[in-house]
Amino acid sequence: NAGVTQTPKFQVLKTGQSMTLQCAQDMNHNSMYWYRQDPGMGLRLIYYSASEGTTDKGEVPNGYNVSRLNKREFSLRLESAAPSQTSVYFCASSERKQPQHFGDGTRLSIL
Amino acid sequence: DQQVKQNSPSLSVQEGRISILNCDYTNSMFDYFLWYKKYPAEGPTFLISISSIKDKNEDGRFTVFLNKSAKHLSLHIVPSQPGDSAVYFCAAYSGGGADGLTFGKGTHLIIQP
């Protein structure tokens, strides 16, 4: 019962480098989400995908791109990493208007 | 502008007593509310939810109360147990429902033995 799996768990990047965070869910959910959590803050929505083939911006999309590869997978890409993107990134999935299931996060540091 | 507010960053409660965590919201379009629990180095775990058409929902030791006129909800944990020590997030869906959750900043609950 894997649920939502995120890779990698930890990553250190240099400013300007690019990387893709991977997320996969095995619950056959239509909707998938990417959030970031900064110290002392709640989770903030970066991008979401309401169904396969669609993506939309959330509250804090600048500096990120996403791809809904298929129903199971939703990736988040940083094209040119900046120190302000140092954060913990969470992927989640759900059916519409249902409780979201979260992965354990990717801890990303950008130097 | 924070649409979901948890004004207590931390709360300490004795084991066996009641824990009450509070949450206020400003967006009238919110119509479904959820509480999540989070341990360090893990993702948030869903605890309990309530629709805006209800004023109470109960699940075992956990009860959520919603006061729509005051735009306020609370989570009651009775009795509190050591394993309840965690950060609790209040979150809300708006009327559309497809555009993700809006979270509060969280309350760190500490259960004292």
CSV table of C-alpha atoms in Angstrom, one decimal:
chain,number,residue,atom,x,y,z
A,1,ASN,CA,0.0,0.0,0.0
A,2,ALA,CA,2.4,2.7,-1.2
A,3,GLY,CA,-0.1,5.5,-1.7
A,4,VAL,CA,1.9,8.5,-2.9
A,5,THR,CA,5.6,8.1,-3.6
A,6,GLN,CA,8.0,11.0,-4.0
A,7,THR,CA,11.5,10.9,-5.3
A,8,PRO,CA,14.1,11.9,-4.3
A,9,LYS,CA,13.7,12.4,-0.5
A,10,PHE,CA,16.6,14.9,-0.3
A,11,GLN,CA,18.4,17.0,-2.8
A,12,VAL,CA,21.0,19.8,-2.7
A,13,LEU,CA,21.3,22.0,-5.8
A,14,LYS,CA,23.4,25.0,-6.8
A,15,THR,CA,21.8,28.2,-7.9
A,16,GLY,CA,20.9,27.9,-11.6
A,17,GLN,CA,20.8,24.1,-11.8
A,18,SER,CA,17.6,22.4,-12.9
A,19,MET,CA,15.9,19.3,-11.5
A,20,THR,CA,12.7,17.4,-11.7
A,21,LEU,CA,10.8,16.1,-8.6
A,22,GLN,CA,8.9,12.9,-9.3
A,23,CYS,CA,5.5,11.9,-7.8
A,24,ALA,CA,3.5,8.7,-8.4
A,25,GLN,CA,0.2,7.5,-6.9
A,26,ASP,CA,-1.3,4.1,-6.9
A,27,MET,CA,-4.9,5.0,-5.8
A,28,ASN,CA,-6.3,5.7,-9.3
A,29,HIS,CA,-7.0,9.3,-8.3
A,30,ASN,CA,-7.9,11.8,-10.9
A,31,SER,CA,-6.5,14.9,-9.2
A,32,MET,CA,-2.9,15.5,-8.2
A,33,TYR,CA,-1.2,18.5,-6.5
A,34,TRP,CA,2.2,20.0,-5.7
A,35,TYR,CA,2.7,22.0,-2.5
A,36,ARG,CA,5.6,23.6,-0.8
A,37,GLN,CA,6.1,24.1,2.9
A,38,ASP,CA,8.4,26.7,4.4
A,39,PRO,CA,9.4,27.0,8.1
A,40,GLY,CA,6.5,28.2,10.2
A,41,MET,CA,4.2,28.2,7.3
A,42,GLY,CA,1.3,26.0,6.1
A,43,LEU,CA,1.4,24.2,2.8
A,44,ARG,CA,1.0,26.4,-0.3
A,45,LEU,CA,-0.3,25.1,-3.6
A,46,ILE,CA,2.2,25.4,-6.5
A,47,TYR,CA,0.3,23.6,-9.3
A,48,TYR,CA,-2.4,21.1,-9.6
A,49,SER,CA,-3.9,18.7,-12.2
A,50,ALA,CA,-7.6,18.0,-12.0
A,51,SER,CA,-7.3,15.2,-14.5
A,52,GLU,CA,-4.9,13.6,-16.9
A,53,GLY,CA,-3.9,16.0,-19.5
A,54,THR,CA,-4.7,19.2,-17.6
A,55,THR,CA,-2.6,21.4,-15.3
A,56,ASP,CA,-3.3,24.7,-13.6
A,57,LYS,CA,-1.5,27.2,-11.5
A,58,GLY,CA,-1.9,27.5,-7.8
A,59,GLU,CA,-0.9,30.2,-5.3
A,60,VAL,CA,2.9,30.2,-5.9
A,61,PRO,CA,3.6,28.9,-9.5
A,62,ASN,CA,6.5,31.2,-10.4
A,63,GLY,CA,9.8,29.4,-11.2
A,64,TYR,CA,8.1,26.0,-11.6
A,65,ASN,CA,6.7,23.8,-14.4
A,66,VAL,CA,4.7,20.6,-14.2
A,67,SER,CA,3.9,17.6,-16.3
A,68,ARG,CA,1.0,15.2,-15.8
A,69,LEU,CA,2.7,12.3,-17.5
A,70,ASN,CA,-0.2,9.9,-17.1
A,71,LYS,CA,-2.9,9.3,-14.5
A,72,ARG,CA,-0.3,8.0,-12.0
A,73,GLU,CA,2.5,10.5,-12.4
A,74,PHE,CA,2.8,14.2,-11.8
A,75,SER,CA,6.3,15.8,-11.9
A,76,LEU,CA,7.5,19.2,-10.8
A,77,ARG,CA,10.4,20.9,-12.6
A,78,LEU,CA,12.7,23.7,-11.4
A,79,GLU,CA,14.3,25.1,-14.6
A,80,SER,CA,16.8,27.4,-12.9
A,81,ALA,CA,16.9,26.9,-9.1
A,82,ALA,CA,17.0,29.9,-6.8
A,83,PRO,CA,17.7,30.0,-3.0
A,84,SER,CA,14.1,31.1,-2.5
A,85,GLN,CA,13.0,27.7,-3.7
A,86,THR,CA,14.7,26.0,-0.7
A,87,SER,CA,11.7,24.2,0.8
A,88,VAL,CA,10.0,20.9,1.5
A,89,TYR,CA,7.9,19.8,-1.4
A,90,PHE,CA,4.8,17.6,-1.0
A,91,CYS,CA,2.8,15.8,-3.7
A,92,ALA,CA,-0.8,14.8,-3.0
A,93,SER,CA,-3.6,13.1,-4.8
A,94,SER,CA,-7.3,12.8,-4.3
A,95,GLU,CA,-10.7,12.5,-6.0
A,96,ARG,CA,-12.4,15.8,-6.4
A,97,LYS,CA,-13.4,17.5,-3.1
A,98,GLN,CA,-12.1,14.5,-1.1
A,99,PRO,CA,-9.3,14.3,1.5
A,100,GLN,CA,-5.9,14.5,-0.2
A,101,HIS,CA,-3.3,11.8,0.4
A,102,PHE,CA,0.3,13.1,0.8
A,103,GLY,CA,3.7,11.7,0.1
A,104,ASP,CA,6.5,12.1,2.6
A,105,GLY,CA,8.1,15.1,0.9
A,106,THR,CA,11.2,16.1,-0.9
A,107,ARG,CA,13.6,18.3,1.1
A,108,LEU,CA,15.3,20.6,-1.3
A,109,SER,CA,18.2,22.9,-0.5
A,110,ILE,CA,19.5,25.4,-3.0
A,111,LEU,CA,22.9,27.0,-2.3
B,1,ASP,CA,-3.8,37.7,3.1
B,2,GLN,CA,-4.2,34.5,5.1
B,3,GLN,CA,-7.6,32.9,4.4
B,4,VAL,CA,-7.2,30.1,7.0
B,5,LYS,CA,-5.8,31.2,10.3
B,6,GLN,CA,-4.5,29.1,13.2
B,7,ASN,CA,-3.6,31.7,15.8
B,8,SER,CA,-1.9,29.4,18.3
B,9,PRO,CA,1.5,28.2,17.1
B,10,SER,CA,1.7,25.7,20.0
B,11,LEU,CA,-0.5,24.1,22.6
B,12,SER,CA,0.5,22.0,25.6
B,13,VAL,CA,-2.1,19.6,27.2
B,14,GLN,CA,-1.8,17.0,29.9
B,15,GLU,CA,-2.3,13.4,28.9
B,16,GLY,CA,-5.9,12.3,29.4
B,17,ARG,CA,-7.3,15.8,29.2
B,18,ILE,CA,-9.1,17.4,26.2
B,19,SER,CA,-7.1,19.2,23.5
B,20,ILE,CA,-8.9,21.9,21.6
B,21,LEU,CA,-7.3,23.3,18.4
B,22,ASN,CA,-8.9,26.3,16.8
B,23,CYS,CA,-9.1,27.6,13.2
B,24,ASP,CA,-10.7,30.7,11.7
B,25,TYR,CA,-11.3,31.4,8.0
B,26,THR,CA,-12.2,34.5,6.0
B,27,ASN,CA,-13.3,33.1,2.6
B,28,SER,CA,-17.0,32.6,2.4
B,29,MET,CA,-16.6,30.3,-0.5
B,30,PHE,CA,-15.0,27.6,1.6
B,31,ASP,CA,-17.4,24.7,2.0
B,32,TYR,CA,-15.4,21.7,3.1
B,33,PHE,CA,-12.9,21.7,5.9
B,34,LEU,CA,-10.3,19.2,6.9
B,35,TRP,CA,-7.8,18.6,9.7
B,36,TYR,CA,-4.4,17.0,9.0
B,37,LYS,CA,-1.8,15.7,11.5
B,38,LYS,CA,1.9,15.9,10.7
B,39,TYR,CA,4.8,14.2,12.3
B,40,PRO,CA,8.4,15.5,11.5
B,41,ALA,CA,9.8,14.2,8.2
B,42,GLU,CA,6.5,12.8,7.2
B,43,GLY,CA,3.7,14.0,5.0
B,44,PRO,CA,0.4,15.3,6.4
B,45,THR,CA,-2.1,12.6,7.3
B,46,PHE,CA,-5.8,13.2,7.0
B,47,LEU,CA,-7.7,13.1,10.3
B,48,ILE,CA,-11.3,14.3,10.0
B,49,SER,CA,-13.4,16.5,7.8
B,50,ILE,CA,-16.6,18.4,7.9
B,51,SER,CA,-18.9,19.8,5.2
B,52,SER,CA,-20.4,23.3,5.6
B,53,ILE,CA,-23.9,21.8,5.7
B,54,LYS,CA,-23.0,20.2,9.1
B,55,ASP,CA,-22.0,21.7,12.4
B,56,LYS,CA,-20.3,18.6,14.0
B,57,ASN,CA,-18.5,15.5,12.8
B,58,GLU,CA,-17.2,12.8,15.2
B,59,ASP,CA,-14.7,10.0,14.6
B,60,GLY,CA,-13.6,8.1,17.7
B,61,ARG,CA,-11.6,10.5,19.9
B,62,PHE,CA,-11.7,13.3,17.3
B,63,THR,CA,-14.6,15.7,16.9
B,64,VAL,CA,-14.7,18.7,14.6
B,65,PHE,CA,-17.1,21.6,15.2
B,66,LEU,CA,-18.0,24.2,12.6
B,67,ASN,CA,-19.6,27.6,13.3
B,68,LYS,CA,-20.3,29.1,9.9
B,69,SER,CA,-21.6,32.4,11.2
B,70,ALA,CA,-18.4,33.0,13.1
B,71,LYS,CA,-16.3,31.4,10.3
B,72,HIS,CA,-14.7,29.2,13.0
B,73,LEU,CA,-13.9,25.6,13.4
B,74,SER,CA,-12.3,23.6,16.2
B,75,LEU,CA,-10.9,20.1,16.6
B,76,HIS,CA,-11.4,18.3,20.0
B,77,ILE,CA,-9.3,15.4,21.0
B,78,VAL,CA,-10.6,13.4,24.0
B,79,PRO,CA,-8.7,11.9,25.8
B,80,SER,CA,-5.4,13.2,24.6
B,81,GLN,CA,-2.6,10.6,24.2
B,82,PRO,CA,1.2,10.9,23.9
B,83,GLY,CA,0.9,9.8,20.2
B,84,ASP,CA,-1.2,12.9,19.5
B,85,SER,CA,1.9,15.1,19.8
B,86,ALA,CA,2.3,16.5,16.3
B,87,VAL,CA,1.5,19.6,14.2
B,88,TYR,CA,-2.1,19.9,13.2
B,89,PHE,CA,-3.2,21.8,10.1
B,90,CYS,CA,-6.6,23.1,9.3
B,91,ALA,CA,-7.4,23.2,5.6
B,92,ALA,CA,-10.3,24.1,3.3
B,93,TYR,CA,-11.6,23.6,-0.1
B,94,SER,CA,-13.5,26.3,-1.9
B,95,GLY,CA,-16.7,25.8,-3.9
B,96,GLY,CA,-15.0,24.6,-7.0
B,97,GLY,CA,-13.0,21.9,-5.3
B,98,ALA,CA,-10.5,21.2,-8.0
B,99,ASP,CA,-8.0,23.8,-7.2
B,100,GLY,CA,-6.3,22.4,-4.1
B,101,LEU,CA,-6.5,23.0,-0.4
B,102,THR,CA,-5.8,26.3,1.5
B,103,PHE,CA,-3.9,25.5,4.7
B,104,GLY,CA,-3.4,27.3,8.0
B,105,LYS,CA,0.1,27.6,9.4
B,106,GLY,CA,-0.4,24.8,11.9
B,107,THR,CA,-0.5,24.3,15.7
B,108,HIS,CA,2.1,22.2,17.4
B,109,LEU,CA,0.3,20.1,20.0
B,110,ILE,CA,2.4,18.8,22.8
B,111,ILE,CA,0.9,16.1,25.1
B,112,GLN,CA,2.6,16.2,28.6
B,113,PRO,CA,2.7,12.9,30.6
